[in-house]
Structure formats: C-alpha cells, structure tokens
PDB file of N, CA and C in Angstrom:
ATOM      1  N   UNK A  17      63.207 116.110 116.723  1.00  0.00           N
ATOM      2  CA  UNK A  17      61.985 116.098 117.405  1.00  0.00           C
ATOM      3  C   UNK A  17      60.894 117.022 116.654  1.00  0.00           C
ATOM      4  N   UNK A  18      59.618 116.681 116.934  1.00  0.00           N
ATOM      5  CA  UNK A  18      58.699 117.595 116.166  1.00  0.00           C
ATOM      6  C   UNK A  18      58.417 118.894 116.877  1.00  0.00           C
ATOM      7  N   UNK A  19      58.265 119.834 116.121  1.00  0.00           N
ATOM      8  CA  UNK A  19      57.999 121.225 116.682  1.00  0.00           C
ATOM      9  C   UNK A  19      56.536 121.190 117.140  1.00  0.00           C
ATOM     10  N   UNK A  20      56.203 121.130 118.345  1.00  0.00           N
ATOM     11  CA  UNK A  20      54.880 121.085 118.887  1.00  0.00           C
ATOM     12  C   UNK A  20      54.149 122.396 118.847  1.00  0.00           C
ATOM     13  N   UNK A  21      54.864 123.507 118.806  1.00  0.00           N
ATOM     14  CA  UNK A  21      54.297 124.848 118.736  1.00  0.00           C
ATOM     15  C   UNK A  21      53.430 125.130 117.419  1.00  0.00           C
ATOM     16  N   UNK A  22      53.897 124.583 116.328  1.00  0.00           N
ATOM     17  CA  UNK A  22      53.348 124.969 115.120  1.00  0.00           C
ATOM     18  C   UNK A  22      52.398 123.950 114.604  1.00  0.00           C
ATOM     19  N   UNK A  23      52.657 122.622 114.796  1.00  0.00           N
ATOM     20  CA  UNK A  23      51.812 121.501 114.329  1.00  0.00           C
ATOM     21  C   UNK A  23      51.512 120.570 115.458  1.00  0.00           C
ATOM     22  N   UNK A  24      50.261 120.087 115.490  1.00  0.00           N
ATOM     23  CA  UNK A  24      49.956 119.086 116.373  1.00  0.00           C
ATOM     24  C   UNK A  24      50.627 117.726 116.154  1.00  0.00           C
ATOM     25  N   UNK A  25      50.904 116.956 117.188  1.00  0.00           N
ATOM     26  CA  UNK A  25      51.537 115.642 117.115  1.00  0.00           C
ATOM     27  C   UNK A  25      50.440 114.659 116.738  1.00  0.00           C
ATOM     28  N   UNK A  26      50.528 114.073 115.565  1.00  0.00           N
ATOM     29  CA  UNK A  26      49.516 113.195 115.083  1.00  0.00           C
ATOM     30  C   UNK A  26      49.843 111.701 115.347  1.00  0.00           C
ATOM     31  N   UNK A  27      50.904 111.446 116.027  1.00  0.00           N
ATOM     32  CA  UNK A  27      51.419 110.077 116.273  1.00  0.00           C
ATOM     33  C   UNK A  27      50.357 109.450 117.348  1.00  0.00           C
ATOM     34  N   UNK A  28      50.365 108.057 117.098  1.00  0.00           N
ATOM     35  CA  UNK A  28      49.519 107.381 118.123  1.00  0.00           C
ATOM     36  C   UNK A  28      50.472 107.233 119.351  1.00  0.00           C
ATOM     37  N   UNK A  29      49.887 106.786 120.426  1.00  0.00           N
ATOM     38  CA  UNK A  29      50.691 106.487 121.698  1.00  0.00           C
ATOM     39  C   UNK A  29      51.663 105.331 121.434  1.00  0.00           C
ATOM     40  N   UNK A  30      51.376 104.310 120.562  1.00  0.00           N
ATOM     41  CA  UNK A  30      52.175 103.287 120.237  1.00  0.00           C
ATOM     42  C   UNK A  30      53.459 103.814 119.508  1.00  0.00           C
ATOM     43  N   UNK A  31      53.225 104.771 118.579  1.00  0.00           N
ATOM     44  CA  UNK A  31      54.276 105.267 117.741  1.00  0.00           C
ATOM     45  C   UNK A  31      55.258 106.107 118.640  1.00  0.00           C
ATOM     46  N   UNK A  32      54.636 106.940 119.612  1.00  0.00           N
ATOM     47  CA  UNK A  32      55.316 107.684 120.472  1.00  0.00           C
ATOM     48  C   UNK A  32      56.211 106.768 121.421  1.00  0.00           C
ATOM     49  N   UNK A  33      55.626 105.712 121.927  1.00  0.00           N
ATOM     50  CA  UNK A  33      56.392 104.726 122.691  1.00  0.00           C
ATOM     51  C   UNK A  33      57.541 104.189 121.971  1.00  0.00           C
ATOM     52  N   UNK A  34      57.249 103.801 120.695  1.00  0.00           N
ATOM     53  CA  UNK A  34      58.299 103.168 119.852  1.00  0.00           C
ATOM     54  C   UNK A  34      59.382 104.139 119.624  1.00  0.00           C
ATOM     55  N   UNK A  35      59.044 105.339 119.388  1.00  0.00           N
ATOM     56  CA  UNK A  35      60.060 106.437 119.200  1.00  0.00           C
ATOM     57  C   UNK A  35      60.929 106.673 120.354  1.00  0.00           C
ATOM     58  N   UNK A  36      60.233 106.737 121.539  1.00  0.00           N
ATOM     59  CA  UNK A  36      61.002 106.782 122.845  1.00  0.00           C
ATOM     60  C   UNK A  36      61.954 105.647 123.062  1.00  0.00           C
ATOM     61  N   UNK A  37      61.454 104.405 122.741  1.00  0.00           N
ATOM     62  CA  UNK A  37      62.293 103.242 122.975  1.00  0.00           C
ATOM     63  C   UNK A  37      63.562 103.232 121.999  1.00  0.00           C
ATOM     64  N   UNK A  38      63.349 103.685 120.786  1.00  0.00           N
ATOM     65  CA  UNK A  38      64.357 103.703 119.767  1.00  0.00           C
ATOM     66  C   UNK A  38      65.368 104.698 120.244  1.00  0.00           C
ATOM     67  N   UNK A  39      64.916 105.912 120.727  1.00  0.00           N
ATOM     68  CA  UNK A  39      65.796 106.925 121.180  1.00  0.00           C
ATOM     69  C   UNK A  39      66.648 106.507 122.392  1.00  0.00           C
ATOM     70  N   UNK A  40      66.022 105.749 123.348  1.00  0.00           N
ATOM     71  CA  UNK A  40      66.648 105.275 124.556  1.00  0.00           C
ATOM     72  C   UNK A  40      67.796 104.154 124.094  1.00  0.00           C
ATOM     73  N   UNK A  41      67.481 103.447 123.212  1.00  0.00           N
ATOM     74  CA  UNK A  41      68.451 102.441 122.684  1.00  0.00           C
ATOM     75  C   UNK A  41      69.656 103.174 121.979  1.00  0.00           C
ATOM     76  N   UNK A  42      69.341 104.212 121.301  1.00  0.00           N
ATOM     77  CA  UNK A  42      70.439 104.924 120.578  1.00  0.00           C
ATOM     78  C   UNK A  42      71.259 105.672 121.664  1.00  0.00           C
ATOM     79  N   UNK A  43      70.522 106.268 122.593  1.00  0.00           N
ATOM     80  CA  UNK A  43      71.391 106.882 123.740  1.00  0.00           C
ATOM     81  C   UNK A  43      72.093 105.869 124.491  1.00  0.00           C
ATOM     82  N   UNK A  44      71.590 104.734 124.768  1.00  0.00           N
ATOM     83  CA  UNK A  44      72.327 103.760 125.512  1.00  0.00           C
ATOM     84  C   UNK A  44      73.645 103.305 124.801  1.00  0.00           C
ATOM     85  N   UNK A  45      73.500 103.112 123.423  1.00  0.00           N
ATOM     86  CA  UNK A  45      74.718 102.793 122.632  1.00  0.00           C
ATOM     87  C   UNK A  45      75.725 103.820 122.672  1.00  0.00           C
ATOM     88  N   UNK A  46      75.254 105.130 122.544  1.00  0.00           N
ATOM     89  CA  UNK A  46      76.211 106.322 122.606  1.00  0.00           C
ATOM     90  C   UNK A  46      76.909 106.298 123.835  1.00  0.00           C
ATOM     91  N   UNK A  47      76.160 106.122 125.066  1.00  0.00           N
ATOM     92  CA  UNK A  47      76.839 106.112 126.304  1.00  0.00           C
ATOM     93  C   UNK A  47      77.805 104.977 126.509  1.00  0.00           C
ATOM     94  N   UNK A  48      77.480 103.795 125.955  1.00  0.00           N
ATOM     95  CA  UNK A  48      78.444 102.648 126.051  1.00  0.00           C
ATOM     96  C   UNK A  48      79.667 102.964 125.261  1.00  0.00           C
ATOM     97  N   UNK A  49      79.566 103.620 124.053  1.00  0.00           N
ATOM     98  CA  UNK A  49      80.617 103.982 123.334  1.00  0.00           C
ATOM     99  C   UNK A  49      81.592 105.042 123.971  1.00  0.00           C
ATOM    100  N   UNK A  50      80.878 106.017 124.637  1.00  0.00           N
ATOM    101  CA  UNK A  50      81.686 106.946 125.450  1.00  0.00           C
ATOM    102  C   UNK A  50      82.330 106.303 126.627  1.00  0.00           C
ATOM    103  N   UNK A  51      81.682 105.374 127.277  1.00  0.00           N
ATOM    104  CA  UNK A  51      82.378 104.721 128.402  1.00  0.00           C
ATOM    105  C   UNK A  51      83.585 104.025 127.967  1.00  0.00           C
ATOM    106  N   UNK A  52      83.566 103.223 126.757  1.00  0.00           N
ATOM    107  CA  UNK A  52      84.735 102.566 126.253  1.00  0.00           C
ATOM    108  C   UNK A  52      85.827 103.461 125.923  1.00  0.00           C
ATOM    109  N   UNK A  53      85.486 104.725 125.299  1.00  0.00           N
ATOM    110  CA  UNK A  53      86.554 105.703 124.889  1.00  0.00           C
ATOM    111  C   UNK A  53      87.279 106.230 126.115  1.00  0.00           C
ATOM    112  N   UNK A  54      86.484 106.545 127.116  1.00  0.00           N
ATOM    113  CA  UNK A  54      87.105 107.192 128.355  1.00  0.00           C
ATOM    114  C   UNK A  54      87.698 106.295 129.373  1.00  0.00           C
ATOM    115  N   UNK A  55      87.491 104.962 129.078  1.00  0.00           N
ATOM    116  CA  UNK A  55      87.986 103.889 130.085  1.00  0.00           C
ATOM    117  C   UNK A  55      89.482 104.028 130.064  1.00  0.00           C
ATOM    118  N   UNK A  56      90.112 103.999 131.273  1.00  0.00           N
ATOM    119  CA  UNK A  56      91.527 104.036 131.477  1.00  0.00           C
ATOM    120  C   UNK A  56      92.384 103.084 130.583  1.00  0.00           C
ATOM    121  N   UNK A  57      91.916 101.970 130.443  1.00  0.00           N
ATOM    122  CA  UNK A  57      92.591 100.878 129.743  1.00  0.00           C
ATOM    123  C   UNK A  57      92.573 101.379 128.191  1.00  0.00           C
ATOM    124  N   UNK A  58      91.535 101.900 127.785  1.00  0.00           N
ATOM    125  CA  UNK A  58      91.513 102.332 126.324  1.00  0.00           C
ATOM    126  C   UNK A  58      92.420 103.534 126.119  1.00  0.00           C
ATOM    127  N   UNK A  59      92.386 104.482 127.089  1.00  0.00           N
ATOM    128  CA  UNK A  59      93.268 105.512 126.979  1.00  0.00           C
ATOM    129  C   UNK A  59      94.724 105.217 127.014  1.00  0.00           C
ATOM    130  N   UNK A  60      95.078 104.392 127.876  1.00  0.00           N
ATOM    131  CA  UNK A  60      96.453 103.867 127.966  1.00  0.00           C
ATOM    132  C   UNK A  60      96.836 103.140 126.709  1.00  0.00           C
ATOM    133  N   UNK A  61      95.860 102.269 126.212  1.00  0.00           N
ATOM    134  CA  UNK A  61      96.228 101.466 124.981  1.00  0.00           C
ATOM    135  C   UNK A  61      96.406 102.386 123.776  1.00  0.00           C
ATOM    136  N   UNK A  62      95.567 103.474 123.702  1.00  0.00           N
ATOM    137  CA  UNK A  62      95.747 104.425 122.561  1.00  0.00           C
ATOM    138  C   UNK A  62      97.050 105.229 122.646  1.00  0.00           C
ATOM    139  N   UNK A  63      97.505 105.548 123.914  1.00  0.00           N
ATOM    140  CA  UNK A  63      98.732 106.191 124.174  1.00  0.00           C
ATOM    141  C   UNK A  63      99.884 105.364 123.829  1.00  0.00           C
ATOM    142  N   UNK A  64      99.832 104.120 124.189  1.00  0.00           N
ATOM    143  CA  UNK A  64     100.909 103.150 123.932  1.00  0.00           C
ATOM    144  C   UNK A  64     101.022 103.041 122.388  1.00  0.00           C
ATOM    145  N   UNK A  65      99.927 102.904 121.715  1.00  0.00           N
ATOM    146  CA  UNK A  65      99.834 102.660 120.107  1.00  0.00           C
ATOM    147  C   UNK A  65     100.480 104.092 119.559  1.00  0.00           C
ATOM    148  N   UNK A  66     100.189 105.121 120.095  1.00  0.00           N
ATOM    149  CA  UNK A  66     100.729 106.358 119.528  1.00  0.00           C
ATOM    150  C   UNK A  66     102.238 106.376 119.698  1.00  0.00           C
ATOM    151  N   UNK A  67     102.684 105.993 120.901  1.00  0.00           N
ATOM    152  CA  UNK A  67     104.117 106.055 121.132  1.00  0.00           C
ATOM    153  C   UNK A  67     104.863 105.055 120.247  1.00  0.00           C
ATOM    154  N   UNK A  68     104.320 103.905 120.213  1.00  0.00           N
ATOM    155  CA  UNK A  68     105.006 102.823 119.406  1.00  0.00           C
ATOM    156  C   UNK A  68     105.091 103.374 117.824  1.00  0.00           C
ATOM    157  N   UNK A  69     104.051 103.981 117.420  1.00  0.00           N
ATOM    158  CA  UNK A  69     104.003 104.395 116.020  1.00  0.00           C
ATOM    159  C   UNK A  69     104.921 105.525 115.935  1.00  0.00           C
ATOM    160  N   UNK A  70     105.154 106.432 116.828  1.00  0.00           N
ATOM    161  CA  UNK A  70     106.167 107.519 116.755  1.00  0.00           C
ATOM    162  C   UNK A  70     107.508 106.910 116.789  1.00  0.00           C
ATOM    163  N   UNK A  71     107.710 105.926 117.613  1.00  0.00           N
ATOM    164  CA  UNK A  71     109.095 105.309 117.743  1.00  0.00           C
ATOM    165  C   UNK A  71     109.420 104.601 116.355  1.00  0.00           C
ATOM    166  N   UNK A  72     108.445 103.858 115.873  1.00  0.00           N
ATOM    167  CA  UNK A  72     108.619 103.145 114.651  1.00  0.00           C
ATOM    168  C   UNK A  72     109.137 104.306 113.462  1.00  0.00           C
ATOM    169  N   UNK A  73     108.280 105.213 113.488  1.00  0.00           N
ATOM    170  CA  UNK A  73     108.495 106.321 112.503  1.00  0.00           C
ATOM    171  C   UNK A  73     109.923 106.888 112.717  1.00  0.00           C
ATOM    172  N   UNK A  74     110.361 107.205 113.843  1.00  0.00           N
ATOM    173  CA  UNK A  74     111.625 107.744 114.144  1.00  0.00           C
ATOM    174  C   UNK A  74     112.760 106.836 113.795  1.00  0.00           C
ATOM    175  N   UNK A  75     112.575 105.544 114.153  1.00  0.00           N
ATOM    176  CA  UNK A  75     113.575 104.449 113.795  1.00  0.00           C
ATOM    177  C   UNK A  75     113.759 104.315 112.336  1.00  0.00           C
ATOM    178  N   UNK A  76     112.556 104.332 111.687  1.00  0.00           N
ATOM    179  CA  UNK A  76     112.584 104.178 110.203  1.00  0.00           C
ATOM    180  C   UNK A  76     113.359 105.404 109.572  1.00  0.00           C
ATOM    181  N   UNK A  77     113.196 106.592 110.046  1.00  0.00           N
ATOM    182  CA  UNK A  77     113.963 107.712 109.510  1.00  0.00           C
ATOM    183  C   UNK A  77     115.355 107.615 109.772  1.00  0.00           C
ATOM    184  N   UNK A  78     115.634 107.220 111.061  1.00  0.00           N
ATOM    185  CA  UNK A  78     117.160 107.060 111.435  1.00  0.00           C
ATOM    186  C   UNK A  78     117.733 106.046 110.593  1.00  0.00           C
ATOM    187  N   UNK A  79     117.015 104.785 110.451  1.00  0.00           N
ATOM    188  CA  UNK A  79     117.559 103.823 109.494  1.00  0.00           C
ATOM    189  C   UNK A  79     117.901 104.300 108.171  1.00  0.00           C
ATOM    190  N   UNK A  80     117.049 105.069 107.474  1.00  0.00           N
ATOM    191  CA  UNK A  80     117.198 105.669 106.206  1.00  0.00           C
ATOM    192  C   UNK A  80     118.405 106.566 106.210  1.00  0.00           C
ATOM    193  N   UNK A  81     118.479 107.469 107.300  1.00  0.00           N
ATOM    194  CA  UNK A  81     119.609 108.339 107.411  1.00  0.00           C
ATOM    195  C   UNK A  81     121.018 107.674 107.540  1.00  0.00           C
ATOM    196  N   UNK A  82     121.017 106.714 108.354  1.00  0.00           N
ATOM    197  CA  UNK A  82     122.188 105.927 108.610  1.00  0.00           C
ATOM    198  C   UNK A  82     122.583 105.149 107.384  1.00  0.00           C
ATOM    199  N   UNK A  83     121.635 104.540 106.599  1.00  0.00           N
ATOM    200  CA  UNK A  83     121.871 103.873 105.370  1.00  0.00           C
ATOM    201  C   UNK A  83     122.498 104.662 104.439  1.00  0.00           C
ATOM    202  N   UNK A  84     121.939 105.940 104.241  1.00  0.00           N
ATOM    203  CA  UNK A  84     122.513 106.958 103.372  1.00  0.00           C
ATOM    204  C   UNK A  84     124.007 107.234 103.682  1.00  0.00           C
ATOM    205  N   UNK A  85     124.265 107.486 104.933  1.00  0.00           N
ATOM    206  CA  UNK A  85     125.611 107.882 105.298  1.00  0.00           C
ATOM    207  C   UNK A  85     126.654 106.722 105.077  1.00  0.00           C
ATOM    208  N   UNK A  86     126.108 105.446 105.378  1.00  0.00           N
ATOM    209  CA  UNK A  86     126.949 104.331 105.041  1.00  0.00           C
ATOM    210  C   UNK A  86     127.278 104.275 103.628  1.00  0.00           C
ATOM    211  N   UNK A  87     126.250 104.318 102.775  1.00  0.00           N
ATOM    212  CA  UNK A  87     126.408 104.257 101.395  1.00  0.00           C
ATOM    213  C   UNK A  87     127.465 105.343 100.883  1.00  0.00           C
ATOM    214  N   UNK A  88     127.327 106.569 101.447  1.00  0.00           N
ATOM    215  CA  UNK A  88     128.211 107.573 101.013  1.00  0.00           C
ATOM    216  C   UNK A  88     129.624 107.330 101.465  1.00  0.00           C
ATOM    217  N   UNK A  89     129.844 106.850 102.655  1.00  0.00           N
ATOM    218  CA  UNK A  89     131.213 106.460 103.148  1.00  0.00           C
ATOM    219  C   UNK A  89     131.675 105.390 102.303  1.00  0.00           C
ATOM    220  N   UNK A  90     130.849 104.355 102.044  1.00  0.00           N
ATOM    221  CA  UNK A  90     131.313 103.234 101.317  1.00  0.00           C
ATOM    222  C   UNK A  90     131.736 103.652  99.936  1.00  0.00           C
ATOM    223  N   UNK A  91     131.001 104.572  99.370  1.00  0.00           N
ATOM    224  CA  UNK A  91     131.269 105.190  98.107  1.00  0.00           C
ATOM    225  C   UNK A  91     132.718 105.731  97.977  1.00  0.00           C
ATOM    226  N   UNK A  92     133.261 106.201  99.250  1.00  0.00           N
ATOM    227  CA  UNK A  92     134.589 106.931  99.274  1.00  0.00           C
ATOM    228  C   UNK A  92     135.735 105.842  99.249  1.00  0.00           C
ATOM    229  N   UNK A  93     135.309 104.649  99.612  1.00  0.00           N
ATOM    230  CA  UNK A  93     136.455 103.762  99.724  1.00  0.00           C
ATOM    231  C   UNK A  93     136.215 102.389  98.721  1.00  0.00           C
ATOM    232  N   UNK A  94     135.180 102.395  98.006  1.00  0.00           N
ATOM    233  CA  UNK A  94     134.867 101.339  97.061  1.00  0.00           C
ATOM    234  C   UNK A  94     134.428 101.931  95.829  1.00  0.00           C
ATOM    235  N   UNK A  95     134.912 101.388  94.688  1.00  0.00           N
ATOM    236  CA  UNK A  95     134.525 101.871  93.340  1.00  0.00           C
ATOM    237  C   UNK A  95     132.977 101.332  93.049  1.00  0.00           C
ATOM    238  N   UNK A  96     132.448 101.868  92.055  1.00  0.00           N
ATOM    239  CA  UNK A  96     131.140 101.341  91.690  1.00  0.00           C
ATOM    240  C   UNK A  96     131.117  99.795  91.285  1.00  0.00           C
ATOM    241  N   UNK A  97     132.359  99.292  90.888  1.00  0.00           N
ATOM    242  CA  UNK A  97     132.430  97.849  90.549  1.00  0.00           C
ATOM    243  C   UNK A  97     132.576  97.039  91.813  1.00  0.00           C
ATOM    244  N   UNK A  98     132.915  97.651  93.128  1.00  0.00           N
ATOM    245  CA  UNK A  98     133.140  96.932  94.254  1.00  0.00           C
ATOM    246  C   UNK A  98     134.496  96.705  94.629  1.00  0.00           C
ATOM    247  N   UNK A  99     135.377  97.246  93.857  1.00  0.00           N
ATOM    248  CA  UNK A  99     136.838  97.016  94.159  1.00  0.00           C
ATOM    249  C   UNK A  99     137.423  98.259  95.164  1.00  0.00           C
ATOM    250  N   UNK A 100     138.165  97.973  96.049  1.00  0.00           N
ATOM    251  CA  UNK A 100     138.665  98.881  97.021  1.00  0.00           C
ATOM    252  C   UNK A 100     139.505  99.958  96.347  1.00  0.00           C
ATOM    253  N   UNK A 101     139.309 101.278  96.761  1.00  0.00           N
ATOM    254  CA  UNK A 101     140.110 102.400  96.364  1.00  0.00           C
ATOM    255  C   UNK A 101     141.331 102.385  97.276  1.00  0.00           C
ATOM    256  N   UNK A 102     142.443 101.827  96.772  1.00  0.00           N
ATOM    257  CA  UNK A 102     143.580 101.675  97.675  1.00  0.00           C
ATOM    258  C   UNK A 102     144.193 103.045  98.056  1.00  0.00           C
ATOM    259  N   UNK A 103     144.046 104.089  97.137  1.00  0.00           N
ATOM    260  CA  UNK A 103     144.609 105.318  97.485  1.00  0.00           C
ATOM    261  C   UNK A 103     143.873 106.021  98.713  1.00  0.00           C
ATOM    262  N   UNK A 104     142.599 105.462  99.008  1.00  0.00           N
ATOM    263  CA  UNK A 104     141.963 105.980 100.173  1.00  0.00           C
ATOM    264  C   UNK A 104     142.044 105.165 101.306  1.00  0.00           C
ATOM    265  N   UNK A 105     141.988 103.754 101.224  1.00  0.00           N
ATOM    266  CA  UNK A 105     141.941 102.762 102.088  1.00  0.00           C
ATOM    267  C   UNK A 105     143.278 102.671 102.968  1.00  0.00           C
ATOM    268  N   UNK A 106     144.312 102.667 102.090  1.00  0.00           N
ATOM    269  CA  UNK A 106     145.630 102.542 102.847  1.00  0.00           C
ATOM    270  C   UNK A 106     145.981 103.741 103.814  1.00  0.00           C
ATOM    271  N   UNK A 107     145.674 104.939 103.573  1.00  0.00           N
ATOM    272  CA  UNK A 107     145.988 106.007 104.550  1.00  0.00           C
ATOM    273  C   UNK A 107     145.043 105.854 105.762  1.00  0.00           C
ATOM    274  N   UNK A 108     143.829 105.483 105.525  1.00  0.00           N
ATOM    275  CA  UNK A 108     142.947 105.357 106.682  1.00  0.00           C
ATOM    276  C   UNK A 108     143.329 104.215 107.520  1.00  0.00           C
ATOM    277  N   UNK A 109     143.808 103.137 106.947  1.00  0.00           N
ATOM    278  CA  UNK A 109     144.260 101.955 107.681  1.00  0.00           C
ATOM    279  C   UNK A 109     145.503 102.389 108.465  1.00  0.00           C
ATOM    280  N   UNK A 110     146.419 103.159 107.953  1.00  0.00           N
ATOM    281  CA  UNK A 110     147.650 103.443 108.596  1.00  0.00           C
ATOM    282  C   UNK A 110     147.352 104.429 109.787  1.00  0.00           C
ATOM    283  N   UNK A 111     146.274 105.310 109.655  1.00  0.00           N
ATOM    284  CA  UNK A 111     145.976 106.213 110.608  1.00  0.00           C
ATOM    285  C   UNK A 111     145.369 105.298 111.748  1.00  0.00           C
ATOM    286  N   UNK A 112     144.499 104.390 111.425  1.00  0.00           N
ATOM    287  CA  UNK A 112     143.857 103.493 112.493  1.00  0.00           C
ATOM    288  C   UNK A 112     144.923 102.686 113.161  1.00  0.00           C
ATOM    289  N   UNK A 113     145.791 102.084 112.614  1.00  0.00           N
ATOM    290  CA  UNK A 113     146.967 101.278 113.225  1.00  0.00           C
ATOM    291  C   UNK A 113     147.744 102.320 114.184  1.00  0.00           C
ATOM    292  N   UNK A 114     148.031 103.507 113.668  1.00  0.00           N
ATOM    293  CA  UNK A 114     148.715 104.434 114.612  1.00  0.00           C
ATOM    294  C   UNK A 114     147.936 104.846 115.802  1.00  0.00           C
ATOM    295  N   UNK A 115     146.704 105.084 115.639  1.00  0.00           N
ATOM    296  CA  UNK A 115     145.906 105.414 116.927  1.00  0.00           C
ATOM    297  C   UNK A 115     145.891 104.239 117.837  1.00  0.00           C
ATOM    298  N   UNK A 116     145.686 103.017 117.218  1.00  0.00           N
ATOM    299  CA  UNK A 116     145.690 101.840 118.195  1.00  0.00           C
ATOM    300  C   UNK A 116     146.931 101.670 118.862  1.00  0.00           C
ATOM    301  N   UNK A 117     148.147 101.965 118.133  1.00  0.00           N
ATOM    302  CA  UNK A 117     149.460 101.912 118.763  1.00  0.00           C
ATOM    303  C   UNK A 117     149.638 102.888 119.871  1.00  0.00           C
ATOM    304  N   UNK A 118     149.177 104.077 119.526  1.00  0.00           N
ATOM    305  CA  UNK A 118     149.266 105.178 120.629  1.00  0.00           C
ATOM    306  C   UNK A 118     148.469 104.804 121.876  1.00  0.00           C
ATOM    307  N   UNK A 119     147.401 104.363 121.673  1.00  0.00           N
ATOM    308  CA  UNK A 119     146.600 103.948 122.864  1.00  0.00           C
ATOM    309  C   UNK A 119     147.165 102.796 123.614  1.00  0.00           C
ATOM    310  N   UNK A 120     147.786 101.798 122.859  1.00  0.00           N
ATOM    311  CA  UNK A 120     148.405 100.760 123.616  1.00  0.00           C
ATOM    312  C   UNK A 120     149.660 101.271 124.381  1.00  0.00           C
ATOM    313  N   UNK A 121     150.382 102.180 123.839  1.00  0.00           N
ATOM    314  CA  UNK A 121     151.653 102.731 124.518  1.00  0.00           C
ATOM    315  C   UNK A 121     151.113 103.457 125.772  1.00  0.00           C
ATOM    316  N   UNK A 122     150.033 104.199 125.567  1.00  0.00           N
ATOM    317  CA  UNK A 122     149.488 105.028 126.681  1.00  0.00           C
ATOM    318  C   UNK A 122     149.041 104.149 127.856  1.00  0.00           C
ATOM    319  N   UNK A 123     148.371 103.048 127.492  1.00  0.00           N
ATOM    320  CA  UNK A 123     147.897 102.262 128.566  1.00  0.00           C
ATOM    321  C   UNK A 123     149.083 101.500 129.312  1.00  0.00           C
ATOM    322  N   UNK A 124     150.182 101.094 128.623  1.00  0.00           N
ATOM    323  CA  UNK A 124     151.323 100.521 129.163  1.00  0.00           C
ATOM    324  C   UNK A 124     152.032 101.437 130.134  1.00  0.00           C
ATOM    325  N   UNK A 125     152.102 102.737 129.767  1.00  0.00           N
ATOM    326  CA  UNK A 125     152.783 103.728 130.646  1.00  0.00           C
ATOM    327  C   UNK A 125     151.997 103.878 131.863  1.00  0.00           C
ATOM    328  N   UNK A 126     150.655 103.908 131.831  1.00  0.00           N
ATOM    329  CA  UNK A 126     149.824 104.158 133.074  1.00  0.00           C
ATOM    330  C   UNK A 126     150.079 102.925 134.046  1.00  0.00           C
ATOM    331  N   UNK A 127     150.089 101.726 133.499  1.00  0.00           N
ATOM    332  CA  UNK A 127     150.334 100.477 134.242  1.00  0.00           C
ATOM    333  C   UNK A 127     151.665 100.524 134.852  1.00  0.00           C
ATOM    334  N   UNK A 128     152.688 100.834 134.278  1.00  0.00           N
ATOM    335  CA  UNK A 128     154.029 100.760 134.650  1.00  0.00           C
ATOM    336  C   UNK A 128     154.547 101.826 135.480  1.00  0.00           C
TER     337      UNK A 128
END
C-alpha cells in the first residue's frame, strides 16, 4: 500500500476502485486455497498419502534386506556357477529330516 503520511495519493477514484477490486479477488483466491487446505477430506487424503508413502518406503527397504539375506544364504549352498555345494546341503537336509522325524514321533506319542 502507499504510505499516505509522506506522499499524497495521486490515483484517480477509478484506479483506487480497480486496486480494491484486484485486492479483493486476490484475497478471495487466498481464502479459497486456505479452505481447500484445511478441509477435512484434504487433510485425510494428505495423511493417507503420507502413510502409503511411508509403507511403500518401509516395504522397499524390507525387500532389499530380505533379498540380500536370501542371496547370502543361497551363496552358502550354491556355487557361483549354480551347482549345489553338497558338503553343505547334505548336512542341512539330514538335520531337517531329523527334526521332522522328531516332531512326527512327538505328535504320535501325544495322541496315543
């Protein structure tokens, strides 16, 4: 706004009215924008978008971590050429069969 204390306003009444009209329109646009931003649907939508983004980010990081672990475990049982490392596969398979056998025996004893 013009500083009326040091310089006189030399605008015509039409210029003043046009300036007032322009400022009202700008103020109305600003108020409309504020109304949209604080509307409950907008707030909920923004919150949902933020949650989805955080979940996507977390799932992406989890996928990368799991993929790395799987690759490391696979590297323990398979050579770089893709052939199994029998010296590691056979003992693990025997332990797995033993555990399954013990579980089967345990469940038979409980039933009988």
